[in-house]
PDB file of N, CA, C and O in Angstrom:
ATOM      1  N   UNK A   1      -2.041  -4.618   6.716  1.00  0.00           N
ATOM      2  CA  UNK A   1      -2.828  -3.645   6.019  1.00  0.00           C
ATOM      3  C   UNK A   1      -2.234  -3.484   4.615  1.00  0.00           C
ATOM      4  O   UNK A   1      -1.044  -3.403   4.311  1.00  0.00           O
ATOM      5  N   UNK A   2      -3.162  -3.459   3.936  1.00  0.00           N
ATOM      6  CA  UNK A   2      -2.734  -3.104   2.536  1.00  0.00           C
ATOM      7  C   UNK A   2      -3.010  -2.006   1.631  1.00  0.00           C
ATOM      8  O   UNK A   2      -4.221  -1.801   1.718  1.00  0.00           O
ATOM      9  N   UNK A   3      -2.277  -0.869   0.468  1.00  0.00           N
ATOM     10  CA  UNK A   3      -3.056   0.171   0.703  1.00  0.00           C
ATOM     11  C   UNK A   3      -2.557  -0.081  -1.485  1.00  0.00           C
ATOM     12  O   UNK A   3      -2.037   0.576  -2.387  1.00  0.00           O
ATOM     13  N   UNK A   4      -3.109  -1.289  -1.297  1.00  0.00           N
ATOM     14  CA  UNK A   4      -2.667  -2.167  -3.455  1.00  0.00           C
ATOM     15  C   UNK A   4      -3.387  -0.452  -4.161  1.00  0.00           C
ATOM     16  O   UNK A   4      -2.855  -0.010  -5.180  1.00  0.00           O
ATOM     17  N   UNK A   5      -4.116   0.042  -3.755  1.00  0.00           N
ATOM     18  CA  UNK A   5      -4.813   0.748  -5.049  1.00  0.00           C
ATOM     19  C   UNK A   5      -4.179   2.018  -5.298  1.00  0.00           C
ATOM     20  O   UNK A   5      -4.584   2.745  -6.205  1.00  0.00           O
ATOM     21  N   UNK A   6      -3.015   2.401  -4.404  1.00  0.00           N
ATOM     22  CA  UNK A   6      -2.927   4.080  -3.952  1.00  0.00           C
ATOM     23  C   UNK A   6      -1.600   3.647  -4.827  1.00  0.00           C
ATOM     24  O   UNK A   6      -0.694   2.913  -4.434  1.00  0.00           O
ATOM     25  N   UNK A   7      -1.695   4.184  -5.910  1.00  0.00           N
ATOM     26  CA  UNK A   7      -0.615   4.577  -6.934  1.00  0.00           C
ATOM     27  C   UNK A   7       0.500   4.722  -6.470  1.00  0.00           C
ATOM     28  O   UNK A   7       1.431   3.978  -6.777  1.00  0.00           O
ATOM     29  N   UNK A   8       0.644   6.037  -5.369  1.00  0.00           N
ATOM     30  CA  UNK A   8       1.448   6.555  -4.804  1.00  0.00           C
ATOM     31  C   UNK A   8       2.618   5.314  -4.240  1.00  0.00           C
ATOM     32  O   UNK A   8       3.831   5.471  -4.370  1.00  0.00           O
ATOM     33  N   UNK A   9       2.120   4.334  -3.734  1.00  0.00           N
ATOM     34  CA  UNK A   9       2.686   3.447  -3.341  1.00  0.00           C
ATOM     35  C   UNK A   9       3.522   2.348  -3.834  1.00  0.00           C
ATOM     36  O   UNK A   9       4.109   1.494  -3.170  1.00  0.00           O
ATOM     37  N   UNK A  10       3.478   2.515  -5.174  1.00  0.00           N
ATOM     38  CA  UNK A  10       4.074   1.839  -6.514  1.00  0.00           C
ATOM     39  C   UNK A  10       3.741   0.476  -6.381  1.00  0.00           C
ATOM     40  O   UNK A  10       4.588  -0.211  -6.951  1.00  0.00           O
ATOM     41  N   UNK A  11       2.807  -0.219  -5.835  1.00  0.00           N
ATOM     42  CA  UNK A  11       2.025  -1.401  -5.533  1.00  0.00           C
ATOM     43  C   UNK A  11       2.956  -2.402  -4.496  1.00  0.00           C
ATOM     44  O   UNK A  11       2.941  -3.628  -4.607  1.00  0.00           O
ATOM     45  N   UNK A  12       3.850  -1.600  -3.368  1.00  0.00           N
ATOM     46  CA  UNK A  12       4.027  -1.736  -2.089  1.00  0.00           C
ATOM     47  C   UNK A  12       3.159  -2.140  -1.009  1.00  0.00           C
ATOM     48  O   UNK A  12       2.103  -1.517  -0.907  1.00  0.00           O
ATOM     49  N   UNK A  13       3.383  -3.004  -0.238  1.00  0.00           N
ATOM     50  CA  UNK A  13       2.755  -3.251   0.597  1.00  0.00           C
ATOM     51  C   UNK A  13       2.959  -2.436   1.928  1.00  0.00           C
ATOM     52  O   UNK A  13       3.946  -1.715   2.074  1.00  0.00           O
ATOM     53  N   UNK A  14       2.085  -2.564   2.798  1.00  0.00           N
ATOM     54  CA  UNK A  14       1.830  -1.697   3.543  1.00  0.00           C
ATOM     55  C   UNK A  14       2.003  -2.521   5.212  1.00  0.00           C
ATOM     56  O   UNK A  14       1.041  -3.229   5.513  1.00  0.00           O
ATOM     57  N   UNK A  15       2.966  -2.454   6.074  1.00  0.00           N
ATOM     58  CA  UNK A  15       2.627  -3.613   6.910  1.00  0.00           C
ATOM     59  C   UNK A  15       2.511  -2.325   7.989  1.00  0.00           C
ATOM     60  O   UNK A  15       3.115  -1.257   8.087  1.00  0.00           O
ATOM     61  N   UNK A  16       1.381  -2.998   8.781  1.00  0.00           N
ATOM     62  CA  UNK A  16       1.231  -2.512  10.248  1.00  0.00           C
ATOM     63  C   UNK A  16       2.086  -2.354  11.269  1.00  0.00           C
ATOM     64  O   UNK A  16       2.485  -3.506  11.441  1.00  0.00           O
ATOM     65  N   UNK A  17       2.613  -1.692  12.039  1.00  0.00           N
ATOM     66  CA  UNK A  17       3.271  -1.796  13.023  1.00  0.00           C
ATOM     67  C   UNK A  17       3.376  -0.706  14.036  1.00  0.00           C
ATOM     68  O   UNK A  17       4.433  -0.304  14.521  1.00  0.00           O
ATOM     69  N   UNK A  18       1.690  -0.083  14.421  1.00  0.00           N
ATOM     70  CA  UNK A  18       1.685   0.960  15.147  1.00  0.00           C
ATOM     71  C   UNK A  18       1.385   0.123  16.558  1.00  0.00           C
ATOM     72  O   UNK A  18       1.423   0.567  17.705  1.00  0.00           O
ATOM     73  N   UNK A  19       1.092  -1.147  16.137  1.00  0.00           N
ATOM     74  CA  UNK A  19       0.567  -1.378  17.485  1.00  0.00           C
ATOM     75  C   UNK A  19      -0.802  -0.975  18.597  1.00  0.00           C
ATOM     76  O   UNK A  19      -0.940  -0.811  19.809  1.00  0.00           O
ATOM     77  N   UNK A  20      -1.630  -0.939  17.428  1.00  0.00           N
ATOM     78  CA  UNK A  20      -3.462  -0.290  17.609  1.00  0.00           C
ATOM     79  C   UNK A  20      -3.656  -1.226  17.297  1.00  0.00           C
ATOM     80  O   UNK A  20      -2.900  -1.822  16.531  1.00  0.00           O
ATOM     81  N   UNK A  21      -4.750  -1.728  17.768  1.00  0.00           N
ATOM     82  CA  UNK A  21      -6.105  -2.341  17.371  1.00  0.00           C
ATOM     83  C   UNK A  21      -7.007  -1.738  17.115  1.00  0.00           C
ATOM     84  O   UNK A  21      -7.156  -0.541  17.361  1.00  0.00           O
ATOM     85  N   UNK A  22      -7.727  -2.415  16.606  1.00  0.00           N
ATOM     86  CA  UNK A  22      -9.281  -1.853  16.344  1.00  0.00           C
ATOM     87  C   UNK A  22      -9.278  -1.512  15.091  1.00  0.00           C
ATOM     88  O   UNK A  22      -8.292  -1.913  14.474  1.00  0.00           O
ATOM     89  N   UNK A  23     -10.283  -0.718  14.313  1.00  0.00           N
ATOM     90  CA  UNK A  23     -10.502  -0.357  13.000  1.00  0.00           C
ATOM     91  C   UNK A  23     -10.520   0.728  13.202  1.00  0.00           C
ATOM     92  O   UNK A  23     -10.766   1.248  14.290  1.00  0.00           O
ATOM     93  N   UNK A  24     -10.200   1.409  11.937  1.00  0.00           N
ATOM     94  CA  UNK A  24     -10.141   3.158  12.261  1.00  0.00           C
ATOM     95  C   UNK A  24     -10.801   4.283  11.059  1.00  0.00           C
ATOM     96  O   UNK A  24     -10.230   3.946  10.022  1.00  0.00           O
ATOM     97  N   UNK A  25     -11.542   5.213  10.800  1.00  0.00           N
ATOM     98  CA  UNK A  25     -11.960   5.570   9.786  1.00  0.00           C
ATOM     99  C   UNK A  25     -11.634   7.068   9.675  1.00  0.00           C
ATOM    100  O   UNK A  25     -12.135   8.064  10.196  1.00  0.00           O
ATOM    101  N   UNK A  26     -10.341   6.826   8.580  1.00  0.00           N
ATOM    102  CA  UNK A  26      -9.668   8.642   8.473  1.00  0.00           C
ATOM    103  C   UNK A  26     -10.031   9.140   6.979  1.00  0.00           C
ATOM    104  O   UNK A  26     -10.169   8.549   5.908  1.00  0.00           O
ATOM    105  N   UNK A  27     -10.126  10.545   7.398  1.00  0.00           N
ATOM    106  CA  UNK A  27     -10.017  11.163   6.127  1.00  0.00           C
ATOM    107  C   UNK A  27      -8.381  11.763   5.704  1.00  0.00           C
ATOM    108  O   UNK A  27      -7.610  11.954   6.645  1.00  0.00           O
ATOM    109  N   UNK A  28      -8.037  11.964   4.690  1.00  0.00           N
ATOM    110  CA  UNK A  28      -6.693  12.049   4.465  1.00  0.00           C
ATOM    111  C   UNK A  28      -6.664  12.883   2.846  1.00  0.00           C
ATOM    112  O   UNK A  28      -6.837  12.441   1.710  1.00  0.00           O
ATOM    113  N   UNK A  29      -6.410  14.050   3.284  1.00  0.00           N
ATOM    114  CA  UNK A  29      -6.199  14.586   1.669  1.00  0.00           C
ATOM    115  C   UNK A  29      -4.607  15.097   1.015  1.00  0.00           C
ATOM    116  O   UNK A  29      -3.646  15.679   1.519  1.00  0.00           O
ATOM    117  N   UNK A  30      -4.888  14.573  -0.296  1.00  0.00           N
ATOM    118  CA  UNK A  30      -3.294  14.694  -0.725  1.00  0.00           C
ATOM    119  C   UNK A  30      -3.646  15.226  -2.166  1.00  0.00           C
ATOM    120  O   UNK A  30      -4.791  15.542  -2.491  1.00  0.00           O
ATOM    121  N   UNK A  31      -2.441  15.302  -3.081  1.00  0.00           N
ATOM    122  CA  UNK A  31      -2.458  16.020  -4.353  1.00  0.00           C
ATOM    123  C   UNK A  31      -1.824  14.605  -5.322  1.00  0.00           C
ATOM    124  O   UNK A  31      -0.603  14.473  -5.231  1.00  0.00           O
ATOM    125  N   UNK A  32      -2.452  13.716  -6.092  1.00  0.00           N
ATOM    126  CA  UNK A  32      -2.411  12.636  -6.410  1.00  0.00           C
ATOM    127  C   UNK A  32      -0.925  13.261  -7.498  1.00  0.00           C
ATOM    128  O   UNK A  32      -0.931  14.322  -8.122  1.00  0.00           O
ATOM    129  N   UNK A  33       0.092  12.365  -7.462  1.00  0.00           N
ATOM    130  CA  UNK A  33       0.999  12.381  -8.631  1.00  0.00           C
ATOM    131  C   UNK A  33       0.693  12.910  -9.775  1.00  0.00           C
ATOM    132  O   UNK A  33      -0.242  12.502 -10.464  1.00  0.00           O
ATOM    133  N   UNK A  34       1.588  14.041 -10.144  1.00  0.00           N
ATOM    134  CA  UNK A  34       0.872  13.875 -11.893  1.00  0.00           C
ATOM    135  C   UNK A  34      -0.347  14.940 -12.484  1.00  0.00           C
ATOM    136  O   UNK A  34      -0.572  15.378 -13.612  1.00  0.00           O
ATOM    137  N   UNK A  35      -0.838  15.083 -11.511  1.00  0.00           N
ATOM    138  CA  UNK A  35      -2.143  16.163 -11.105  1.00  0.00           C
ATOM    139  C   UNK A  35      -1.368  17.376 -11.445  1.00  0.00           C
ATOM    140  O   UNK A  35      -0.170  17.398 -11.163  1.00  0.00           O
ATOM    141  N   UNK A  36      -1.981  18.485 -12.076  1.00  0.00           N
ATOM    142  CA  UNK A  36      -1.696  19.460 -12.426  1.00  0.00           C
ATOM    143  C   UNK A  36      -2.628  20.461 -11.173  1.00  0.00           C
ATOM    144  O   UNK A  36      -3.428  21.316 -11.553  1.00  0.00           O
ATOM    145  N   UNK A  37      -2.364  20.184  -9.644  1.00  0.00           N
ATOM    146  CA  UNK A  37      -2.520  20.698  -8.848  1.00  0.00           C
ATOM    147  C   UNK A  37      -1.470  20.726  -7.468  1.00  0.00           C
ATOM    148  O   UNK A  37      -0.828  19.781  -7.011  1.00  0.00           O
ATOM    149  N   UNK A  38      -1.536  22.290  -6.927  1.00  0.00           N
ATOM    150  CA  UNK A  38      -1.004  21.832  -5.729  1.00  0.00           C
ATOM    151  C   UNK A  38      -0.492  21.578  -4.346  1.00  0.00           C
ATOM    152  O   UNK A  38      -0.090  22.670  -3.947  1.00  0.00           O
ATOM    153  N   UNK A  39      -0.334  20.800  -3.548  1.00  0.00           N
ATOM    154  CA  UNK A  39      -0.890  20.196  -2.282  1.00  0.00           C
ATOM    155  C   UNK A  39       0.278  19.290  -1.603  1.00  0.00           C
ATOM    156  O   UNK A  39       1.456  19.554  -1.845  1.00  0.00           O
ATOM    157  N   UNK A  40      -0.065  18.266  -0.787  1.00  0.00           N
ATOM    158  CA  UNK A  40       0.549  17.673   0.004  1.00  0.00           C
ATOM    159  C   UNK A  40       1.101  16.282  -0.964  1.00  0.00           C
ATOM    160  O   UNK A  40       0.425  15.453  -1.574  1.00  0.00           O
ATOM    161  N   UNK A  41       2.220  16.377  -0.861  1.00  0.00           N
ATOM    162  CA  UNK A  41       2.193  14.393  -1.208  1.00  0.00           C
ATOM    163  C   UNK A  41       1.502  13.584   0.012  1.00  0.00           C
ATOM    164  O   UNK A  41       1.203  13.821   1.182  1.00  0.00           O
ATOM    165  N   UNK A  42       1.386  12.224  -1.128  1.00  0.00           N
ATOM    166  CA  UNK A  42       0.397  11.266  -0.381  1.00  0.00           C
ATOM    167  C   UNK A  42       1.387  10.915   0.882  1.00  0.00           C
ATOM    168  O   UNK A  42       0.774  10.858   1.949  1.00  0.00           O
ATOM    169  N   UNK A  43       2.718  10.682   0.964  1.00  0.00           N
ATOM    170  CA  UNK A  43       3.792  10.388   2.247  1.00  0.00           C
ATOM    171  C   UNK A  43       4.137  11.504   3.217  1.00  0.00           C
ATOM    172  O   UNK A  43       4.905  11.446   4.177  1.00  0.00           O
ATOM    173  N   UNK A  44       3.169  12.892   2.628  1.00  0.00           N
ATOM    174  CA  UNK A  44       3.646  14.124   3.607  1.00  0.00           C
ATOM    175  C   UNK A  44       2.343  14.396   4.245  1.00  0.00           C
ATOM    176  O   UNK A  44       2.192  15.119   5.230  1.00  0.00           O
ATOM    177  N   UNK A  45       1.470  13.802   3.652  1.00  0.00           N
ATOM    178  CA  UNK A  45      -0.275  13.967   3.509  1.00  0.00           C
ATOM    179  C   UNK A  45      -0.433  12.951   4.874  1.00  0.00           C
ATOM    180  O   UNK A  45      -1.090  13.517   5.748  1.00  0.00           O
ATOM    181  N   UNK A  46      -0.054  11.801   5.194  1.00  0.00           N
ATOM    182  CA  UNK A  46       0.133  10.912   6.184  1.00  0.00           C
ATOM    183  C   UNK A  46       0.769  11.109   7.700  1.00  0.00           C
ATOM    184  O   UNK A  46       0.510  10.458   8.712  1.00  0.00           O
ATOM    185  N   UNK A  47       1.351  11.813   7.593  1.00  0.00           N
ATOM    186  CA  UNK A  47       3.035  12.166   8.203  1.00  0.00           C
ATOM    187  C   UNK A  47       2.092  13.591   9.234  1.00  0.00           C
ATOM    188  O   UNK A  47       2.175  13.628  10.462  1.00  0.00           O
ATOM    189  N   UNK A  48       1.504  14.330   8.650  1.00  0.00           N
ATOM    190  CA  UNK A  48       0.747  15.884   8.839  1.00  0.00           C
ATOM    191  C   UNK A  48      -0.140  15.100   9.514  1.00  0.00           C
ATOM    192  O   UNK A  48       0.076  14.662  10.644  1.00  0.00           O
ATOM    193  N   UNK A  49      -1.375  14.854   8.718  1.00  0.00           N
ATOM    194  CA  UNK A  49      -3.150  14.787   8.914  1.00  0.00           C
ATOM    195  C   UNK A  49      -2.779  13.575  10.246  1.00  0.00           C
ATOM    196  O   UNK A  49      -3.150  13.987  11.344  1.00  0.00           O
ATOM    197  N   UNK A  50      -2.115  12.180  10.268  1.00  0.00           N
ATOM    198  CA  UNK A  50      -2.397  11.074  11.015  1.00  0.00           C
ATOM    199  C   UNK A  50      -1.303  10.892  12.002  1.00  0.00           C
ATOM    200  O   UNK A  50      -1.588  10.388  13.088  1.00  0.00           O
ATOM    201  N   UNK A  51      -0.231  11.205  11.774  1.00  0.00           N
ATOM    202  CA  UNK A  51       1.060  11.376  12.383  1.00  0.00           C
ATOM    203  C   UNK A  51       1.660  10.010  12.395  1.00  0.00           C
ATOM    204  O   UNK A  51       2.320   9.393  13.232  1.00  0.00           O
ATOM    205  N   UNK A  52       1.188   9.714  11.107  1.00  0.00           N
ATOM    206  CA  UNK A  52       2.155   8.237  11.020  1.00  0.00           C
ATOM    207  C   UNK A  52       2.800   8.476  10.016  1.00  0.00           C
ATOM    208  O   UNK A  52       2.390   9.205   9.113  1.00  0.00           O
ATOM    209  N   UNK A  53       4.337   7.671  10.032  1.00  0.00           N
ATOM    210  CA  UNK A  53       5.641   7.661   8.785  1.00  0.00           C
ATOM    211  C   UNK A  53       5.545   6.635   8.070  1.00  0.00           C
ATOM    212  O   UNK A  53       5.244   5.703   8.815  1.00  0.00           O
ATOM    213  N   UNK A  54       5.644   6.280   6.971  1.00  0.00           N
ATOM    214  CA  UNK A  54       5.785   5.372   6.226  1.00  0.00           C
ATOM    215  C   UNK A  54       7.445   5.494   5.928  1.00  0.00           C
ATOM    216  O   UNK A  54       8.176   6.414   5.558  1.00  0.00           O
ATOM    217  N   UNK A  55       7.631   4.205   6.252  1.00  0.00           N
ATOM    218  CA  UNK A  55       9.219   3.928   6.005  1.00  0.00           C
ATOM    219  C   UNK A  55       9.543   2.713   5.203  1.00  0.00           C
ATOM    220  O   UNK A  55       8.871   1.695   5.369  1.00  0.00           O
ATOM    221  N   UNK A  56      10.698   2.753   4.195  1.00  0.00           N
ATOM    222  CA  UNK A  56      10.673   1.761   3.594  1.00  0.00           C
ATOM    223  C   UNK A  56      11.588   0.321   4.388  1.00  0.00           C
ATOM    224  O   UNK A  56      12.427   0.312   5.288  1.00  0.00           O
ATOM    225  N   UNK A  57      11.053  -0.639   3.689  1.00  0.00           N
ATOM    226  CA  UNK A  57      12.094  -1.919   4.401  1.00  0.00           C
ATOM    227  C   UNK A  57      12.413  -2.727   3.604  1.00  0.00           C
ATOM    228  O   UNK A  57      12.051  -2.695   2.427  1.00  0.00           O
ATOM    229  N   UNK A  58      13.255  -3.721   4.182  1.00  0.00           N
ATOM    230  CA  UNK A  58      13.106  -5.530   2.947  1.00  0.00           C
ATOM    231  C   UNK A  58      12.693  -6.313   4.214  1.00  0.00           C
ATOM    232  O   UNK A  58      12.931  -6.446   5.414  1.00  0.00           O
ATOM    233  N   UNK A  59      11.821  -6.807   3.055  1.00  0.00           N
ATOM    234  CA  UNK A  59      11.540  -7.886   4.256  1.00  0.00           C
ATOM    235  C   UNK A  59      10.656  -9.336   3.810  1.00  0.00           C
ATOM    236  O   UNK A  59       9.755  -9.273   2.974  1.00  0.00           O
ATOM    237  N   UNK A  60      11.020 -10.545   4.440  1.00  0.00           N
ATOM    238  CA  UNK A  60      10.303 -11.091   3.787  1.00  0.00           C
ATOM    239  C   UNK A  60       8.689 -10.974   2.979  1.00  0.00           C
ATOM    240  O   UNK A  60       7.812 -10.320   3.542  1.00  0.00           O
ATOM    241  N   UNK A  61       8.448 -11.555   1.840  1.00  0.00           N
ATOM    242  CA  UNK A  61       6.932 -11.486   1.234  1.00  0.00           C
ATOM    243  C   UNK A  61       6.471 -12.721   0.777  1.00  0.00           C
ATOM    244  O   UNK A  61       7.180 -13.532   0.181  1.00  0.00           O
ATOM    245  N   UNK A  62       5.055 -12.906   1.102  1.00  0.00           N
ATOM    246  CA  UNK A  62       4.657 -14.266   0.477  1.00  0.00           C
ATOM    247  C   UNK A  62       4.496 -14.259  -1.078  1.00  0.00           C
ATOM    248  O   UNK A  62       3.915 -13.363  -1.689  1.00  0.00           O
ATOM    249  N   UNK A  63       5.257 -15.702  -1.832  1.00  0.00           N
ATOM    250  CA  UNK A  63       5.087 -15.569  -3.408  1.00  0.00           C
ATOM    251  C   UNK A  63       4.324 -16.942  -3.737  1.00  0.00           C
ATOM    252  O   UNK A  63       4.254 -17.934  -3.012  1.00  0.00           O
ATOM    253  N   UNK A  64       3.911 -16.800  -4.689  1.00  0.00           N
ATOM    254  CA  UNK A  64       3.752 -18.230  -5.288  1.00  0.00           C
ATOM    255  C   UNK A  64       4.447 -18.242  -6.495  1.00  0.00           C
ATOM    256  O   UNK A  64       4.566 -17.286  -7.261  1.00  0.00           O
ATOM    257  N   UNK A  65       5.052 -19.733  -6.677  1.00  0.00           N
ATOM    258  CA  UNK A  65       6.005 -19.791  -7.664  1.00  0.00           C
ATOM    259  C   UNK A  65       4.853 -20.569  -8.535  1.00  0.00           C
ATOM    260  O   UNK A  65       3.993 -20.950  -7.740  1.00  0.00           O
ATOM    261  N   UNK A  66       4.539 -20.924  -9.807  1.00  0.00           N
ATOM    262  CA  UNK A  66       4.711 -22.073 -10.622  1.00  0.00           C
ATOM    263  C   UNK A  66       5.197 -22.279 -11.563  1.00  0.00           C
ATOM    264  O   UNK A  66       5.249 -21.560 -12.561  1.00  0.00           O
ATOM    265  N   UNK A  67       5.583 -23.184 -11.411  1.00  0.00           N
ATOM    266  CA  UNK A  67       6.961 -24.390 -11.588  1.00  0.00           C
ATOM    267  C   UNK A  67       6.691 -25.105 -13.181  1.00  0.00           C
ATOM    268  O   UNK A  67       7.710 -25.196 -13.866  1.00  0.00           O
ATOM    269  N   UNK A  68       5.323 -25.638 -13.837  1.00  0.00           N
ATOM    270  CA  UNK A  68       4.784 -25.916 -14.872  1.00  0.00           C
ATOM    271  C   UNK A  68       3.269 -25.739 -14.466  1.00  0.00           C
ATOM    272  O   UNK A  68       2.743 -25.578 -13.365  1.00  0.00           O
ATOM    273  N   UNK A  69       2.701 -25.835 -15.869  1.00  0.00           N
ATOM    274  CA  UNK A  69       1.376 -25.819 -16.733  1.00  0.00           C
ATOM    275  C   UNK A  69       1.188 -26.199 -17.981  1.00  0.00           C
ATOM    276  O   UNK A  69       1.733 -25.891 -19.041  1.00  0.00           O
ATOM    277  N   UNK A  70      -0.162 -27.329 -17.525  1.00  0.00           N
ATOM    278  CA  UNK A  70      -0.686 -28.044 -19.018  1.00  0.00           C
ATOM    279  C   UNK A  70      -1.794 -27.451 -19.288  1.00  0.00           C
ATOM    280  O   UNK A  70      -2.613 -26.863 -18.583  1.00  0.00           O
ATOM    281  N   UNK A  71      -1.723 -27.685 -20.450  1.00  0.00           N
ATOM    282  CA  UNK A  71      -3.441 -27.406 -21.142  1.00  0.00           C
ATOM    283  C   UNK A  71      -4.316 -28.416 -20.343  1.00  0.00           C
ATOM    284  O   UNK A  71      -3.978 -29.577 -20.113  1.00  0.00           O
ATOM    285  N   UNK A  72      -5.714 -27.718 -19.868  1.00  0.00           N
ATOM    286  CA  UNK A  72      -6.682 -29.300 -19.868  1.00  0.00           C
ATOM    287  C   UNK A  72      -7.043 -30.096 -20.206  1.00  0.00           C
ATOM    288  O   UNK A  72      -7.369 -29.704 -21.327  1.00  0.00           O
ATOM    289  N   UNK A  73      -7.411 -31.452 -20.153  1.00  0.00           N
ATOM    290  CA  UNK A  73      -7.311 -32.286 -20.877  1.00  0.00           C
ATOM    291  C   UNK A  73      -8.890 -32.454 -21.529  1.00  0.00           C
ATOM    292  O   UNK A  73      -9.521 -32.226 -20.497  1.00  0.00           O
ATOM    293  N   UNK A  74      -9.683 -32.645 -22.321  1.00  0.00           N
ATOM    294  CA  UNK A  74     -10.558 -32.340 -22.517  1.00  0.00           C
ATOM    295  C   UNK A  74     -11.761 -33.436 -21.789  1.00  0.00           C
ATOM    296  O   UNK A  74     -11.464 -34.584 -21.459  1.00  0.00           O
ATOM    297  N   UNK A  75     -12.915 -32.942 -21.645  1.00  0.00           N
ATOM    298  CA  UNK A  75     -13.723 -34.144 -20.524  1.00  0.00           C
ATOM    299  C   UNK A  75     -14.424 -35.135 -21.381  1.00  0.00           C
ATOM    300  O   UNK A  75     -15.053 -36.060 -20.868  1.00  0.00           O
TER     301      UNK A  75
END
């Protein structure tokens, strides 16, 4: 699972490991960073409303390296 758009997440990935299947459709309200309002953080907002933790790890990630690049050659 990936959650790329949620700021909050500093463009962290998100790996699964509740051990559910299926698809799931939550509502989840938080007080976005920065917001001159106030509310839950998005990691306390999770933790409350769904009763799941987000914890940090290392762990392997897929990269792509490249190595060189040419201009095209023209047709």
């Amino acid at each position: 699972m990936r959650w790329a758009r949620q700021p909050e997440l500093g463009g962290r990935i998100v790996e699964d490991k509740t051990g559910l299947n299926g698809i799931f459709n939550c509502d989840v309200t938080w007080a976005r960073e920065g917001a001159n309002v106030s509310g839950r953080s998005f990691f306390t907002a999770i933790q409350e409303q769904m009763g799941l933790k987000l914890q940090p790890e290392h762990g392997p990630v897929e990269t792509i390296v490249i190595d060189h690049i040419d201009q095209p050659s023209p047709n």
